[in-house]
mmCIF file of C-alpha atoms in Angstrom:
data_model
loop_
_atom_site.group_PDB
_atom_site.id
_atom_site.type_symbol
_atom_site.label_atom_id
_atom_site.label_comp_id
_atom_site.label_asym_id
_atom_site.label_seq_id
_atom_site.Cartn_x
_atom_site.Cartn_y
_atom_site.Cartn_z
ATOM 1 C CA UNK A 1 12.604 44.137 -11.489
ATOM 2 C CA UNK A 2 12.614 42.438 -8.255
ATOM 3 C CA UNK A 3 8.877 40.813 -9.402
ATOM 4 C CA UNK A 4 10.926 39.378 -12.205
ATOM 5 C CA UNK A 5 13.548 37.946 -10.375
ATOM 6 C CA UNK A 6 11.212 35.943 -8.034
ATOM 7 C CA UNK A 7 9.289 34.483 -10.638
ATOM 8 C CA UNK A 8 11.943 33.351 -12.553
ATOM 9 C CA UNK A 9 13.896 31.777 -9.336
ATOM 10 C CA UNK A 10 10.694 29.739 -8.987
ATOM 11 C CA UNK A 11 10.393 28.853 -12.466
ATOM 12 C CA UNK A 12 14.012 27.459 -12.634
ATOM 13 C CA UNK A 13 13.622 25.561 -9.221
ATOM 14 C CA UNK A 14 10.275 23.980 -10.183
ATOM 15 C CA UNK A 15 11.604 22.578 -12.985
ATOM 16 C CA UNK A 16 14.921 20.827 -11.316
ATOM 17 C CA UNK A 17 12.358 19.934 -8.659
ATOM 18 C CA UNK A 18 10.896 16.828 -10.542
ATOM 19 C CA UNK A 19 11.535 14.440 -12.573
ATOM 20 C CA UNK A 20 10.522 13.174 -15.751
ATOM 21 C CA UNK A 21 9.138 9.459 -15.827
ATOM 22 C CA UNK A 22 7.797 6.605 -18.269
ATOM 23 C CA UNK A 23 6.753 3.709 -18.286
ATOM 24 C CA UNK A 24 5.556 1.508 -21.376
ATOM 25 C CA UNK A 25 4.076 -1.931 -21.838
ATOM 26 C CA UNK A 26 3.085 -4.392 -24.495
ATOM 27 C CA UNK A 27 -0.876 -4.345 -25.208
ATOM 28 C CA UNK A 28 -0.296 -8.018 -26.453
ATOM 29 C CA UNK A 29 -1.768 -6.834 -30.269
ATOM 30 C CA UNK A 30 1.531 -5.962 -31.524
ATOM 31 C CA UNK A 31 0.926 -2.399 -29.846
ATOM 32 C CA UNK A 32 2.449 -0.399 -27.251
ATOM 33 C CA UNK A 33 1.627 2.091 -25.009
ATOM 34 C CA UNK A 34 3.604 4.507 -23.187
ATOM 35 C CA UNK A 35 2.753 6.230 -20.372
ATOM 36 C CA UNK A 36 4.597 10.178 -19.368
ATOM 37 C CA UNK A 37 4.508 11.722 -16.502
ATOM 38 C CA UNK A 38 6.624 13.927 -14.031
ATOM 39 C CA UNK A 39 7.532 13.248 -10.235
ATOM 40 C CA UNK A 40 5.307 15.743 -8.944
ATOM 41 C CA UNK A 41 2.459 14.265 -10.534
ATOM 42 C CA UNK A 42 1.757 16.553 -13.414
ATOM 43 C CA UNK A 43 0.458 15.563 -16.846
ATOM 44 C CA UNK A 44 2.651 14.791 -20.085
ATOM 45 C CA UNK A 45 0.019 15.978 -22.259
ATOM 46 C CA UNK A 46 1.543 17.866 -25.133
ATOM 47 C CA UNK A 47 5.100 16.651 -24.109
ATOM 48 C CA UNK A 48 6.931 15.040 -27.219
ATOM 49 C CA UNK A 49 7.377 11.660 -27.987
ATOM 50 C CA UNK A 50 9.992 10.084 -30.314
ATOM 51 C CA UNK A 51 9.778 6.598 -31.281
ATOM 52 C CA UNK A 52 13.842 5.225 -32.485
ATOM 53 C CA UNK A 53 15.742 2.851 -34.651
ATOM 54 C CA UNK A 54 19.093 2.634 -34.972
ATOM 55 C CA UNK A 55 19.490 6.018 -33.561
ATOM 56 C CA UNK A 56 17.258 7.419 -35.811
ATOM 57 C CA UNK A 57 13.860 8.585 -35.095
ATOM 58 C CA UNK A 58 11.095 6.921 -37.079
ATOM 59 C CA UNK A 59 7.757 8.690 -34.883
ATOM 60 C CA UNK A 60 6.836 11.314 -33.538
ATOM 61 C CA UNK A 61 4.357 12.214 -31.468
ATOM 62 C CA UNK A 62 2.958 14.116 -28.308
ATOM 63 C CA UNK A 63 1.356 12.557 -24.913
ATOM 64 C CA UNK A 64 -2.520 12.850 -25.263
ATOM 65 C CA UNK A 65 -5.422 13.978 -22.496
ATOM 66 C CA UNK A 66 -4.254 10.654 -20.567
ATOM 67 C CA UNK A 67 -0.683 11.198 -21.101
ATOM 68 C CA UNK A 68 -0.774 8.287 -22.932
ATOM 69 C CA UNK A 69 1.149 7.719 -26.429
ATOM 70 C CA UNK A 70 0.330 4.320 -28.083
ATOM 71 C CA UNK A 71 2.218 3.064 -30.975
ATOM 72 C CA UNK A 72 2.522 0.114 -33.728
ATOM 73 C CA UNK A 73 5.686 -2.373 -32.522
ATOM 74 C CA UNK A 74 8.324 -1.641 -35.116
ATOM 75 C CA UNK A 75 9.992 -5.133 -36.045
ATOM 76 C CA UNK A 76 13.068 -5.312 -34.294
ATOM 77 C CA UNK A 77 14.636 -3.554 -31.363
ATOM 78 C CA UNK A 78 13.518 0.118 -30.472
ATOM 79 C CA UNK A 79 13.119 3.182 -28.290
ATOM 80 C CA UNK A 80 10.710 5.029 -26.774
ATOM 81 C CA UNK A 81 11.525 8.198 -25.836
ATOM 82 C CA UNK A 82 9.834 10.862 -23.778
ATOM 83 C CA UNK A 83 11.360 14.564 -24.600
ATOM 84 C CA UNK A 84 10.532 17.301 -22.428
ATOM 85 C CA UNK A 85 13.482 19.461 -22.831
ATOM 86 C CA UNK A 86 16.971 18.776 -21.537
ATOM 87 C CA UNK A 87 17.426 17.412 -18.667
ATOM 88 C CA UNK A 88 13.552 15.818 -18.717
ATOM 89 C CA UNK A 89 14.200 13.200 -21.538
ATOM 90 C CA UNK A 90 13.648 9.479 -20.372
ATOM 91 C CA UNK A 91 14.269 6.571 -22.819
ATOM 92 C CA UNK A 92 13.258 3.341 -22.603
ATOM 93 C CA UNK A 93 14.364 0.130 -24.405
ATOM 94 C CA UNK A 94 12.205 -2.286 -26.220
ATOM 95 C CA UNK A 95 13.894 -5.299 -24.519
ATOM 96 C CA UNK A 96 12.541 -3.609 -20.935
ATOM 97 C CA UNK A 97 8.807 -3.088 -21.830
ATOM 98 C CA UNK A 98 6.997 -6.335 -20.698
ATOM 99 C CA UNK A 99 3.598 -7.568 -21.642
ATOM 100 C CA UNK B 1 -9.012 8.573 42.478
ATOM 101 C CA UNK B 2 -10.344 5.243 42.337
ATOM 102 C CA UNK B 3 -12.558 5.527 39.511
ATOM 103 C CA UNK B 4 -9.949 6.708 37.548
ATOM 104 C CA UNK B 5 -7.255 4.221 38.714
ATOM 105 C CA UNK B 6 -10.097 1.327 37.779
ATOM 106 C CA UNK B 7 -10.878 2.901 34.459
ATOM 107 C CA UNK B 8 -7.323 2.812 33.466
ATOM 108 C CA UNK B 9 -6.944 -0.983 34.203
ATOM 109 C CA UNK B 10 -10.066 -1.777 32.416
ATOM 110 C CA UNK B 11 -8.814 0.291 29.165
ATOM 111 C CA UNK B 12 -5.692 -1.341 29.626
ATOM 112 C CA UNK B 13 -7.212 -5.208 30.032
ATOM 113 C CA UNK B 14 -9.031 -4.183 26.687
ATOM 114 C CA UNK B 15 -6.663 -3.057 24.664
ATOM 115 C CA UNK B 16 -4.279 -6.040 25.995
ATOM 116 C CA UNK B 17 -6.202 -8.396 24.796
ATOM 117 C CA UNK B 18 -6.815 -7.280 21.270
ATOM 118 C CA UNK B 19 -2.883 -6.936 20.967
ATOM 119 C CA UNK B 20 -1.371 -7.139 17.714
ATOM 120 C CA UNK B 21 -4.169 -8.276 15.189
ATOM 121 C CA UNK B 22 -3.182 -7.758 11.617
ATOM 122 C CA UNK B 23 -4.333 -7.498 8.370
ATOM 123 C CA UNK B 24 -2.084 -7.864 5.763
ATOM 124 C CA UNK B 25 -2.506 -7.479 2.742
ATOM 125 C CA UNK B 26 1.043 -8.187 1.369
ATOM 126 C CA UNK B 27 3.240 -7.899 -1.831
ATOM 127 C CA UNK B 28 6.703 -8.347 -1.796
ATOM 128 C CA UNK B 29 7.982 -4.614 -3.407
ATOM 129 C CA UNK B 30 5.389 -1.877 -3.220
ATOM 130 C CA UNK B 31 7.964 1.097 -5.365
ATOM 131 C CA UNK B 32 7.988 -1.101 -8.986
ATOM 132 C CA UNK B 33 10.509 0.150 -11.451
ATOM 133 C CA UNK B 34 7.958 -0.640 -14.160
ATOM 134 C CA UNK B 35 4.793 -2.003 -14.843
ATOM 135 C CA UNK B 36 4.227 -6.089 -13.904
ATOM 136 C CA UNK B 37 2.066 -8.418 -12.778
ATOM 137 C CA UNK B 38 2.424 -9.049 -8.763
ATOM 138 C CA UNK B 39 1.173 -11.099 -5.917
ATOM 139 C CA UNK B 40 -1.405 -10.839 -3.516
ATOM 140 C CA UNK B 41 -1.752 -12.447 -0.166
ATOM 141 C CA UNK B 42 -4.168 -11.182 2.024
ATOM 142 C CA UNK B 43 -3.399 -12.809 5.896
ATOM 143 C CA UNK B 44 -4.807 -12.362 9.411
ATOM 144 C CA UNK B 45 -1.930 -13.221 11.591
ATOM 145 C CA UNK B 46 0.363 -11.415 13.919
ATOM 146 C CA UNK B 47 3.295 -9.643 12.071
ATOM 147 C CA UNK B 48 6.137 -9.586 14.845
ATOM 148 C CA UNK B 49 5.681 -12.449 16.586
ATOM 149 C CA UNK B 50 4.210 -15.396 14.353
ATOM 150 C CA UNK B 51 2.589 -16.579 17.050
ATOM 151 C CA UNK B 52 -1.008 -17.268 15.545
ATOM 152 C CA UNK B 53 -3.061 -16.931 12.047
ATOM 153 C CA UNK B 54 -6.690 -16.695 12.265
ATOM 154 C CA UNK B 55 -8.409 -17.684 10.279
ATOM 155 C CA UNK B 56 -10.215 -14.802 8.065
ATOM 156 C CA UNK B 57 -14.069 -14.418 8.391
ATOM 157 C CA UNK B 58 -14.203 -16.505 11.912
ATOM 158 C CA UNK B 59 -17.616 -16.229 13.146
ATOM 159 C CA UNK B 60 -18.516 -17.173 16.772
ATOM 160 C CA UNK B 61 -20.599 -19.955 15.056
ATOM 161 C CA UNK B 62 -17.562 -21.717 13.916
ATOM 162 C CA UNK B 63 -18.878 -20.711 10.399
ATOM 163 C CA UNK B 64 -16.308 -18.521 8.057
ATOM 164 C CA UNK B 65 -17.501 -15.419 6.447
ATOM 165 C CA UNK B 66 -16.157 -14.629 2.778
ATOM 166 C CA UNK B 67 -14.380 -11.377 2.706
ATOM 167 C CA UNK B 68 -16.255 -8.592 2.240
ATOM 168 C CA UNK B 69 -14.504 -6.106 -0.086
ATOM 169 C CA UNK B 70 -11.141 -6.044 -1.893
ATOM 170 C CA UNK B 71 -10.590 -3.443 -4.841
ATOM 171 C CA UNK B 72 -7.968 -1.414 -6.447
ATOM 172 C CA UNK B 73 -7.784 2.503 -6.745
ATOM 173 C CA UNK B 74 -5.730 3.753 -9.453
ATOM 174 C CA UNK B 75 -6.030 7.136 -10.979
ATOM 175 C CA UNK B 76 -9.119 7.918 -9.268
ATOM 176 C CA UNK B 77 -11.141 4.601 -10.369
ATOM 177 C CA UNK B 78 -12.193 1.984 -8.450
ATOM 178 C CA UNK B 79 -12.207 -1.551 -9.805
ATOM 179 C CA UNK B 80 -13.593 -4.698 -7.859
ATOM 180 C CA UNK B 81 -10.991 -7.750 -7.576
ATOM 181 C CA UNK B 82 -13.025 -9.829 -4.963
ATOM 182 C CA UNK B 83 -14.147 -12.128 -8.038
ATOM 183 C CA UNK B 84 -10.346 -12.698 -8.333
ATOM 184 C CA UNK B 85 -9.182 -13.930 -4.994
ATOM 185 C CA UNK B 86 -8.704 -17.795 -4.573
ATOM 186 C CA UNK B 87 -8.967 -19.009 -0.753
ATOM 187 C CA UNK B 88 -5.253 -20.394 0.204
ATOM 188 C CA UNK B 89 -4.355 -22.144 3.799
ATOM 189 C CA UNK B 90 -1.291 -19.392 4.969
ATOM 190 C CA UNK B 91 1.004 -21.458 7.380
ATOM 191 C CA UNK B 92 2.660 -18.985 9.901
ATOM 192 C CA UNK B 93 5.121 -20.844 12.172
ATOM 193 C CA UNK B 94 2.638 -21.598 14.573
ATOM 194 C CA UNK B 95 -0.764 -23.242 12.760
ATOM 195 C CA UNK B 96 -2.259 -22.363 9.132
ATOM 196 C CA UNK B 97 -5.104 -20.071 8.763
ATOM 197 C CA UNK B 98 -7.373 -18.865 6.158
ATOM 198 C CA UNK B 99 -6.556 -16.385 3.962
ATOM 199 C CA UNK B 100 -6.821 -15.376 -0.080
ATOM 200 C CA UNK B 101 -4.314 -14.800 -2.802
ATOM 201 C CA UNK B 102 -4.548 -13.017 -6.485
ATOM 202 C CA UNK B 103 -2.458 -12.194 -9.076
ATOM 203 C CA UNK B 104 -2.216 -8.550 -9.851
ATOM 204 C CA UNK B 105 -1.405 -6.479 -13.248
ATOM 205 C CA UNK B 106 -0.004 -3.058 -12.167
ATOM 206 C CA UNK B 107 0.843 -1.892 -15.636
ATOM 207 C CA UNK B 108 -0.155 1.430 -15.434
ATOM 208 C CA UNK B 109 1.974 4.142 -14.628
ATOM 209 C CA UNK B 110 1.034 5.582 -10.749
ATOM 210 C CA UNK B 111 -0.242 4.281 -7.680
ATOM 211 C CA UNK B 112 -2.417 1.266 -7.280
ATOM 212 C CA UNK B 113 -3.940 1.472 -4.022
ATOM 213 C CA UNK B 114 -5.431 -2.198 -2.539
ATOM 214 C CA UNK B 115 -8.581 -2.437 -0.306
ATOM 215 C CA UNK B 116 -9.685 -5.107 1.916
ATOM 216 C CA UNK B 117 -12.597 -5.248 3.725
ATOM 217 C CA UNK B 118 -12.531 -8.648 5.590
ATOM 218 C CA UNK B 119 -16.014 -10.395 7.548
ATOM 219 C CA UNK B 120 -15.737 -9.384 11.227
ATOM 220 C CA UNK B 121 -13.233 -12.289 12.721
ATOM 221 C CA UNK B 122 -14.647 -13.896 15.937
ATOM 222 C CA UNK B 123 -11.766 -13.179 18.379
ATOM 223 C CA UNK B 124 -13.055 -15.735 21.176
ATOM 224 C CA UNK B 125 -10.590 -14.865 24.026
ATOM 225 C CA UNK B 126 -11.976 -11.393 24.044
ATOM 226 C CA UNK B 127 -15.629 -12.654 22.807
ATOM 227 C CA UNK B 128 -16.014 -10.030 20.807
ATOM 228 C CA UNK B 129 -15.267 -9.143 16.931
ATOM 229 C CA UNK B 130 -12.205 -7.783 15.049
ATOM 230 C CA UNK B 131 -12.645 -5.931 11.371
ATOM 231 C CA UNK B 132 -9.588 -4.506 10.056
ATOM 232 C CA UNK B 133 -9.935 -2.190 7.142
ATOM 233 C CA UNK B 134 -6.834 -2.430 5.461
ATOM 234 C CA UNK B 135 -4.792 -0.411 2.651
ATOM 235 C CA UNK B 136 -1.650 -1.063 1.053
ATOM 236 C CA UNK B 137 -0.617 0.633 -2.284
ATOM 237 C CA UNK B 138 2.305 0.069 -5.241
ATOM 238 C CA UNK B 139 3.221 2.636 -7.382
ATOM 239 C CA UNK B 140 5.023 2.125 -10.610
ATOM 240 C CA UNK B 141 7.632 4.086 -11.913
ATOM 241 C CA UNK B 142 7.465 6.804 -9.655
ATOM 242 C CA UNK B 143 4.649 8.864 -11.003
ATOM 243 C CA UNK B 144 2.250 10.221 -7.634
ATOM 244 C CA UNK B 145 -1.543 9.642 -8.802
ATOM 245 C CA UNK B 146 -3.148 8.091 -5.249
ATOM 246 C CA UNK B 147 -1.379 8.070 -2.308
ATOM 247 C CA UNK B 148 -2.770 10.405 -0.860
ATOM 248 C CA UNK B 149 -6.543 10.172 -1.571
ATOM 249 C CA UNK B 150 -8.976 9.402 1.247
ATOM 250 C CA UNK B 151 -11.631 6.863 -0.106
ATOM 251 C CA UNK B 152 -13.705 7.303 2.302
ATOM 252 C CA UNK B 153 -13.623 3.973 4.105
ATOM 253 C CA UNK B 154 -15.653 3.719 7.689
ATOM 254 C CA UNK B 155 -12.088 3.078 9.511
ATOM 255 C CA UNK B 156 -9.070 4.501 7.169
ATOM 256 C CA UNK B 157 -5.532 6.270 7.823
ATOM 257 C CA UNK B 158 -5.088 8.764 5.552
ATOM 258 C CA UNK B 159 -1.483 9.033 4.711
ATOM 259 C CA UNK B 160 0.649 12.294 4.949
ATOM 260 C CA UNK B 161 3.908 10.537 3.876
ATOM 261 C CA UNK B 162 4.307 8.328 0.362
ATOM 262 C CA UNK B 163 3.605 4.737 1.992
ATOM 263 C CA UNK B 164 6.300 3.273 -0.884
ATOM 264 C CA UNK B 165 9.013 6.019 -0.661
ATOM 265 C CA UNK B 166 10.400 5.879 2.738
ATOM 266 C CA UNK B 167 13.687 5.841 3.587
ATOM 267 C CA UNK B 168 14.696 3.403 7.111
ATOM 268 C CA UNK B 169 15.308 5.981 9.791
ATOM 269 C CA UNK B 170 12.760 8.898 8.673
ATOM 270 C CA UNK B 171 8.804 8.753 9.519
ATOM 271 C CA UNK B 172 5.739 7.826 8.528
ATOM 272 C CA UNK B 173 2.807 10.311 9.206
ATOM 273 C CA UNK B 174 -1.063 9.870 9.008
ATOM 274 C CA UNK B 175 -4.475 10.781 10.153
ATOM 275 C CA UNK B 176 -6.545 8.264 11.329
ATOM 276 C CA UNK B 177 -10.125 8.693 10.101
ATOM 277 C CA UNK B 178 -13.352 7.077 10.920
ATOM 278 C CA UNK B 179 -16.134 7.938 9.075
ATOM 279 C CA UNK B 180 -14.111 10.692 7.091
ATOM 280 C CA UNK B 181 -13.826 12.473 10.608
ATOM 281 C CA UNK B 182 -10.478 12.350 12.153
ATOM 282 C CA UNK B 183 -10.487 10.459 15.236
ATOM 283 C CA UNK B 184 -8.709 12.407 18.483
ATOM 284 C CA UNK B 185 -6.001 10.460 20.380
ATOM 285 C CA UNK B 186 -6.530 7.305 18.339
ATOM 286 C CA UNK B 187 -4.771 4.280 19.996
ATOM 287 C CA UNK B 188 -2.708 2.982 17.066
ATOM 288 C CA UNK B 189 -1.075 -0.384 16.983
ATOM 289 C CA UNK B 190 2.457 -0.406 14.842
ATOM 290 C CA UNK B 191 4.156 -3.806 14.182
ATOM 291 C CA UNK B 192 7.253 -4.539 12.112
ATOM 292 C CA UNK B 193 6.749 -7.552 9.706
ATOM 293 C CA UNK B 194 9.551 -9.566 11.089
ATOM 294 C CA UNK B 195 9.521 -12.496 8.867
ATOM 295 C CA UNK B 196 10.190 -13.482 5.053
ATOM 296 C CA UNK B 197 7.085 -14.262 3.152
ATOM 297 C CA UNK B 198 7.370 -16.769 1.089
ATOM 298 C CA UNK B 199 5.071 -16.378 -1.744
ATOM 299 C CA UNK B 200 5.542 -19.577 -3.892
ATOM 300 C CA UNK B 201 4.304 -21.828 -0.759
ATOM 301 C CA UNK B 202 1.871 -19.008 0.749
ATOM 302 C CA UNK B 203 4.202 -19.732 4.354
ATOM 303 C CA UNK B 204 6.069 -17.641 6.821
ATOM 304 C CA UNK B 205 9.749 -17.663 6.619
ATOM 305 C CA UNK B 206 11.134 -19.468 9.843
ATOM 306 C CA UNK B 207 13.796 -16.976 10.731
ATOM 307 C CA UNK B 208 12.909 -13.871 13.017
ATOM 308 C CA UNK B 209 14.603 -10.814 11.490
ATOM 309 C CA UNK B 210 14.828 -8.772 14.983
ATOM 310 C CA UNK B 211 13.847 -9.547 18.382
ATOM 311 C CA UNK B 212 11.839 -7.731 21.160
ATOM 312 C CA UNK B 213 14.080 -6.729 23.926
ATOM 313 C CA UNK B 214 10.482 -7.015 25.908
ATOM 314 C CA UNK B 215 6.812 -8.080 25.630
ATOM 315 C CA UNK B 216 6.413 -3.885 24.326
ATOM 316 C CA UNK B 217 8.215 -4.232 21.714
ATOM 317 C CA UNK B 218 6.433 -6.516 20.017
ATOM 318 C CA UNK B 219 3.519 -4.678 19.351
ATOM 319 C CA UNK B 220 4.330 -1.017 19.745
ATOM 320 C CA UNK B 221 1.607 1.512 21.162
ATOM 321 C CA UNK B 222 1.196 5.621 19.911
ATOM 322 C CA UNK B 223 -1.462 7.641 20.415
ATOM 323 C CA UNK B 224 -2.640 10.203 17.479
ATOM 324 C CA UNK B 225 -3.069 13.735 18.368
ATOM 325 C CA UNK B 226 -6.069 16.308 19.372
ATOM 326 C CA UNK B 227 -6.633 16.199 14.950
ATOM 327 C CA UNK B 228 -6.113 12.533 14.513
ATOM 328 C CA UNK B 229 -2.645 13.027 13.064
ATOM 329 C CA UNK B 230 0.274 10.554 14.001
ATOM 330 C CA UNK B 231 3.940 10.283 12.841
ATOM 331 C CA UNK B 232 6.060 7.861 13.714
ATOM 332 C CA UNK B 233 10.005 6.999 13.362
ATOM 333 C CA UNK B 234 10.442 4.014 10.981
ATOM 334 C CA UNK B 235 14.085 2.589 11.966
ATOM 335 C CA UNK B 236 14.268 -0.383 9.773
ATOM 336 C CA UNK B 237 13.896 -1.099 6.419
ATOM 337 C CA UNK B 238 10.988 -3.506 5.585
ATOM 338 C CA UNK B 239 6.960 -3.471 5.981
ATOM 339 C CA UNK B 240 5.744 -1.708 8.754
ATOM 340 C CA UNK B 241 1.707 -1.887 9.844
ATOM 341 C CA UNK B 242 -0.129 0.414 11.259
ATOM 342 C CA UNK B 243 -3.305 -0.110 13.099
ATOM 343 C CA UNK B 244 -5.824 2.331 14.280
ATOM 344 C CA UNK B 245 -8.238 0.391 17.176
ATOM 345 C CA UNK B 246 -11.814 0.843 16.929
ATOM 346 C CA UNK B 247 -11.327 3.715 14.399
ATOM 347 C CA UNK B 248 -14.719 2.941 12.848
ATOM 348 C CA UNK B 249 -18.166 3.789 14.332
ATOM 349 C CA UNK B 250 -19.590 0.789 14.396
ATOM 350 C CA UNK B 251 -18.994 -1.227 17.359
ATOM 351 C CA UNK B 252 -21.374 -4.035 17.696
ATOM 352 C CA UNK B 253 -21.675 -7.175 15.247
ATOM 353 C CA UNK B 254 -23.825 -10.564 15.950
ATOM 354 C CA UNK B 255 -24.803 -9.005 19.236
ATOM 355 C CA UNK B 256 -20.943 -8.780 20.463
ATOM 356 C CA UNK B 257 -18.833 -5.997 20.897
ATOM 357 C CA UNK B 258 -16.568 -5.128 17.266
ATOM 358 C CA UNK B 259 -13.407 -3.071 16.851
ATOM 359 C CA UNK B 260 -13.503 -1.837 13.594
ATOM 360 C CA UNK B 261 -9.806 -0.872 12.952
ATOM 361 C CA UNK B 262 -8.036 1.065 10.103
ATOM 362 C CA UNK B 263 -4.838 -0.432 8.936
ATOM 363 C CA UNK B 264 -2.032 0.626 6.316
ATOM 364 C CA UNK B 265 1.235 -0.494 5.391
ATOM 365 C CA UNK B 266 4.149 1.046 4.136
ATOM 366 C CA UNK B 267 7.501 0.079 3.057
ATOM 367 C CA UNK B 268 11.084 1.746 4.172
ATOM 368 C CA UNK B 269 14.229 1.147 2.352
ATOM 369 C CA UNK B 270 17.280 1.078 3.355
ATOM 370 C CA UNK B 271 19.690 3.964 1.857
ATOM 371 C CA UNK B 272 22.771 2.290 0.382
#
């Protein structure tokens, strides 16, 4: 019993421990990439991606080996979202990603 | 006793003379929020003070050496930007020297860690060579890839603190490394960079931020420990240099003596 109680205090305070992060820019042939990651420098790969309109979500996707998620550029305004769970979801706006 | 009390001046005289030398190789924000393209300016001149910018690559010929090195290190892969750099005249408030500038696409998520390794500079009031090995890094959006990788450089200060997340009032810690060996009691140089840059016109600002209360101040003096390890209290915000003397084996050049120095710079922030 007491085993399980220490493991799951670390679990819990490993994951408030970091950060979720992205960071996305414009590949210049009408693609663009996004790039996961967390604070503590661990890898995205698997973590969800969700590409919205309007609110809605129109992709989806997960981070690859790289933790890279590269996508056609919708017409119009967009967001990219990375989705690890509450608390770990970052979004970022079309009119911020630069070339 | 009189040996020692001799010895002591003459390390003294030596280290006096070679005070406050740095390399800089300076951008203006080293935590980006996101990817973008920055500027480069890599400058031999005294941080603190303004007093003098060498020219880079000297040689006691009159001649000027082209810089030797300058790359990038980001996730573990080096890429050459040498082929990049464009010599510039850098005016510091005193005379102009030679220096480079380059343009600079950190796009990628992580830390971009800059290397230059400049032609031994022909100090002639010392006669005797100065090579500074210098690192500086940027990291965008937060993500830790680099920072602390050693990359094996002949003079290099390993980093124990994030050179791009320090807050004004904490510390900076290192270990001074020559030849991937850590280098006992390392005399290490630490200047504040005490003027604007201004990027546009590749000049110095004119306005001192701070001012020595004495001559010590100016260039400030630690010592690393028995393993080579340093930390030191960083009380302003702003770029702050660090430079490891004659970290690096090699210690003759052209037939003259060469101090082959380690140098990194990191950036505080004030909290507000």
């Amino acid at each position: 019993m007491k085993k399980i109680l220490i493991v799951s205090a670390f679990a819990v305070s490993s994951m408030f421990a970091h950060t979720a992060l992205m960071s996305c820019f414009d590949n210049g042939d009408n693609t663009i990439t996004c790039e996961g990651g967390f604070s503590d420098g661990s890898s995205a790969k698997g973590v969800k991606f969700h590409l919205l309109q309007n609110g809605q979500s129109v992709l989806d996707g997960t981070f690859n080996e790289d933790s890279e998620f590269t996508f056609d550029k919708p017409e119009g305004d967009y967001e990219a979202q990375f989705d690890a769970g509450e608390g770990h979801k970052v979004t970022v706006k079309s009119s911020d990603i630069a070339e | 006793m009189r040996k020692i009390i001799i010895s002591t001046i003459a390390a003294a005289a030596v280290a006096s003379s070679a005070f406050g030398h740095f390399q800089m190789v300076y951008t203006p924000e080293s935590a980006l929020e996101k990817g973008t393209t920055i500027p480069l300016k890599i400058v031999f001149n005294h941080p603190f003070a303004d007093e003098h910018t060498m020219d880079m690559g000297l040689q006691a010929n009159g001649k000027i050496k082209p810089i030797e090195e300058f790359f990038v290190v980001h996730k573990e892969e080096k890429t050459d930007l040498k082929k990049d750099l464009k010599e510039i005249t850098f005016k510091g408030n005193s005379n102009s020297g030679k220096a480079y500038e380059t343009e600079y696409k950190a796009r990628k998520m992580g830390d971009h860690i800059f290397v230059a390794v400049p032609a031994p500079y022909y100090e002639k009031n010392e006669d005797a060579y100065i090579q500074q090995i210098t690192k500086m890094m940027v990291n965008v959006a937060g993500a830790p890839t680099d920072w602390d990788a050693e990359l094996g450089l002949k003079a290099e200060i390993v980093p124990l603190t994030k050179p791009y997340s320090i807050w004004a009032g904490s510390t900076f810690s290192g270990i001074v490394k020559g030849d991937g060996k850590p280098v006992p009691f390392a005399e290490i140089e630490v200047e504040y960079l005490n003027y604007d840059v201004d990027v546009k016109n590749n000049k110095m600002g004119e306005k001192a931020h701070f001012e020595a209360p004495q001559d010590s101040f100016v260039t400030l003096t630690i010592k690393a420990d028995e393993n080579g390890k340093f930390t030191f209290g960083i009380p302003k915000a702003g770029w702050w240099g660090f430079a490891a003397l004659g970290a690096g084996k090699a210690d003759k050049y052209d037939g003259k003596e060469l101090s082959q120095d380690a140098v990194i710079w990191v950036q505080a922030k004030e909290m507000k």
